[in-house]
Amino acid sequence: MRVRCTKIVHPQADLPVAEYDGIRVGGIYTVLEIEVLADSEVQIRVLGEDSEEPGLFWDVADFDVLDAGMPACWALVLDNRGLSLAPALWQRPGFWTDYYRRDPRALADFETVKRELLDDSAL
C-alpha cells in the first residue's frame, strides 16, 4: 500500500508544516500499518526518509492512496482498542514493548518485515 502526503500537522504545535520526522508534503510512502481506534480515528504508520524510528502514526485524511493493495504479510486484529491491520509478526502481544526495549527478536522481526514491505511496494 502506497500513499502520498497531502498535509502535515505538527504533533506538538498543531500547525501545518511542510516536513516532520522525515515525512514531507508531496512525498510518497509505504504504509507499514493501519489502525482504526475505538473512537473511529483512522491512522496509518509510514516510515519517514532517514528515520531511526519505526515510523509515526498519521491521520489517514492527510494522505491520498496511490496503491490500495494489501500486503500479504498483514493480519487483522480486533480488540478493545480498535482494529489493526499490520504485519503478523508485529501483532504478537508485547511486540512494540519488546521493540522499544531493543529486544533482538523484536528488532529482527521489525527489520525483516520492513524490508519485505518496502521491497514489495517498490515493484
CSV table of C-alpha atoms in Angstrom, one decimal, residues 28-117:
chain,number,residue,atom,x,y,z
A,28,ILE,CA,5.2,9.0,-1.4
A,29,TYR,CA,5.4,6.4,1.4
A,30,THR,CA,4.8,2.7,2.0
A,31,VAL,CA,2.1,2.1,4.7
A,32,LEU,CA,3.5,-0.2,7.4
A,33,GLU,CA,0.3,-0.5,9.5
A,34,ILE,CA,-3.3,0.8,9.7
A,35,GLU,CA,-5.1,1.4,13.0
A,36,VAL,CA,-8.8,2.1,13.4
A,37,LEU,CA,-9.2,3.2,17.0
A,38,ALA,CA,-12.3,2.8,19.2
A,39,ASP,CA,-13.3,6.4,18.6
A,40,SER,CA,-13.2,5.7,14.8
A,41,GLU,CA,-10.0,7.6,14.2
A,42,VAL,CA,-8.0,6.0,11.4
A,43,GLN,CA,-4.2,6.3,11.5
A,44,ILE,CA,-1.5,4.9,9.2
A,45,ARG,CA,2.1,4.2,10.1
A,46,VAL,CA,4.5,5.3,7.5
A,47,LEU,CA,8.3,5.3,7.6
A,48,GLY,CA,9.9,8.7,7.0
A,49,GLU,CA,13.1,9.0,5.0
A,50,ASP,CA,16.2,8.5,7.1
A,51,SER,CA,14.1,8.0,10.2
A,52,GLU,CA,15.6,6.0,13.1
A,53,GLU,CA,12.1,5.2,14.5
A,54,PRO,CA,9.7,2.6,13.2
A,55,GLY,CA,7.5,5.3,11.6
A,56,LEU,CA,4.9,7.5,13.2
A,57,PHE,CA,1.2,7.3,13.1
A,58,TRP,CA,-0.5,9.9,10.9
A,59,ASP,CA,-4.1,10.8,10.2
A,60,VAL,CA,-5.2,9.0,7.1
A,61,ALA,CA,-7.1,12.1,5.9
A,62,ASP,CA,-3.7,13.8,5.3
A,63,PHE,CA,-2.7,11.2,2.6
A,64,ASP,CA,-4.0,10.2,-0.8
A,65,VAL,CA,-4.0,6.4,-1.5
A,66,LEU,CA,-1.9,5.7,-4.6
A,67,ASP,CA,-1.9,1.9,-4.4
A,68,ALA,CA,-4.5,0.2,-2.1
A,69,GLY,CA,-3.0,-3.3,-2.4
A,70,MET,CA,-2.9,-5.0,1.0
A,71,PRO,CA,0.4,-6.7,1.8
A,72,ALA,CA,0.2,-10.5,2.1
A,73,CYS,CA,2.0,-10.4,5.5
A,74,TRP,CA,-0.7,-8.3,7.1
A,75,ALA,CA,-3.0,-9.7,9.7
A,76,LEU,CA,-6.2,-8.3,11.2
A,77,VAL,CA,-6.5,-7.9,15.0
A,78,LEU,CA,-9.7,-6.6,16.7
A,79,ASP,CA,-9.6,-5.8,20.4
A,80,ASN,CA,-10.9,-3.3,22.9
A,81,ARG,CA,-8.6,-0.5,21.4
A,82,GLY,CA,-10.0,-1.0,17.9
A,83,LEU,CA,-8.8,-2.7,14.8
A,84,SER,CA,-5.3,-3.1,13.5
A,85,LEU,CA,-4.0,-4.2,10.1
A,86,ALA,CA,-0.3,-4.8,10.4
A,87,PRO,CA,2.3,-7.5,9.7
A,88,ALA,CA,1.5,-10.7,11.6
A,89,LEU,CA,5.0,-10.7,13.2
A,90,TRP,CA,4.2,-7.3,14.8
A,91,GLN,CA,0.8,-8.3,16.1
A,92,ARG,CA,2.1,-10.6,18.8
A,93,PRO,CA,1.4,-9.4,22.4
A,94,GLY,CA,4.2,-7.2,23.6
A,95,PHE,CA,5.9,-6.7,20.3
A,96,TRP,CA,6.2,-2.9,20.5
A,97,THR,CA,7.3,-3.0,24.1
A,98,ASP,CA,10.0,-5.5,23.2
A,99,TYR,CA,11.0,-3.4,20.2
A,100,TYR,CA,11.4,-0.2,22.3
A,101,ARG,CA,13.4,-2.2,24.9
A,102,ARG,CA,15.7,-3.2,22.0
A,103,ASP,CA,14.9,-6.9,22.2
A,104,PRO,CA,16.9,-8.7,19.5
A,105,ARG,CA,14.0,-10.8,18.3
A,106,ALA,CA,11.6,-7.8,18.0
A,107,LEU,CA,14.3,-5.7,16.2
A,108,ALA,CA,14.9,-8.6,13.8
A,109,ASP,CA,11.2,-9.1,13.2
A,110,PHE,CA,10.7,-5.4,12.5
A,111,GLU,CA,13.6,-5.2,10.1
A,112,THR,CA,12.6,-8.4,8.2
A,113,VAL,CA,9.0,-7.2,7.7
A,114,LYS,CA,10.0,-3.6,6.9
A,115,ARG,CA,12.4,-4.8,4.2
A,116,GLU,CA,9.6,-7.0,2.8
A,117,LEU,CA,7.1,-4.2,2.7
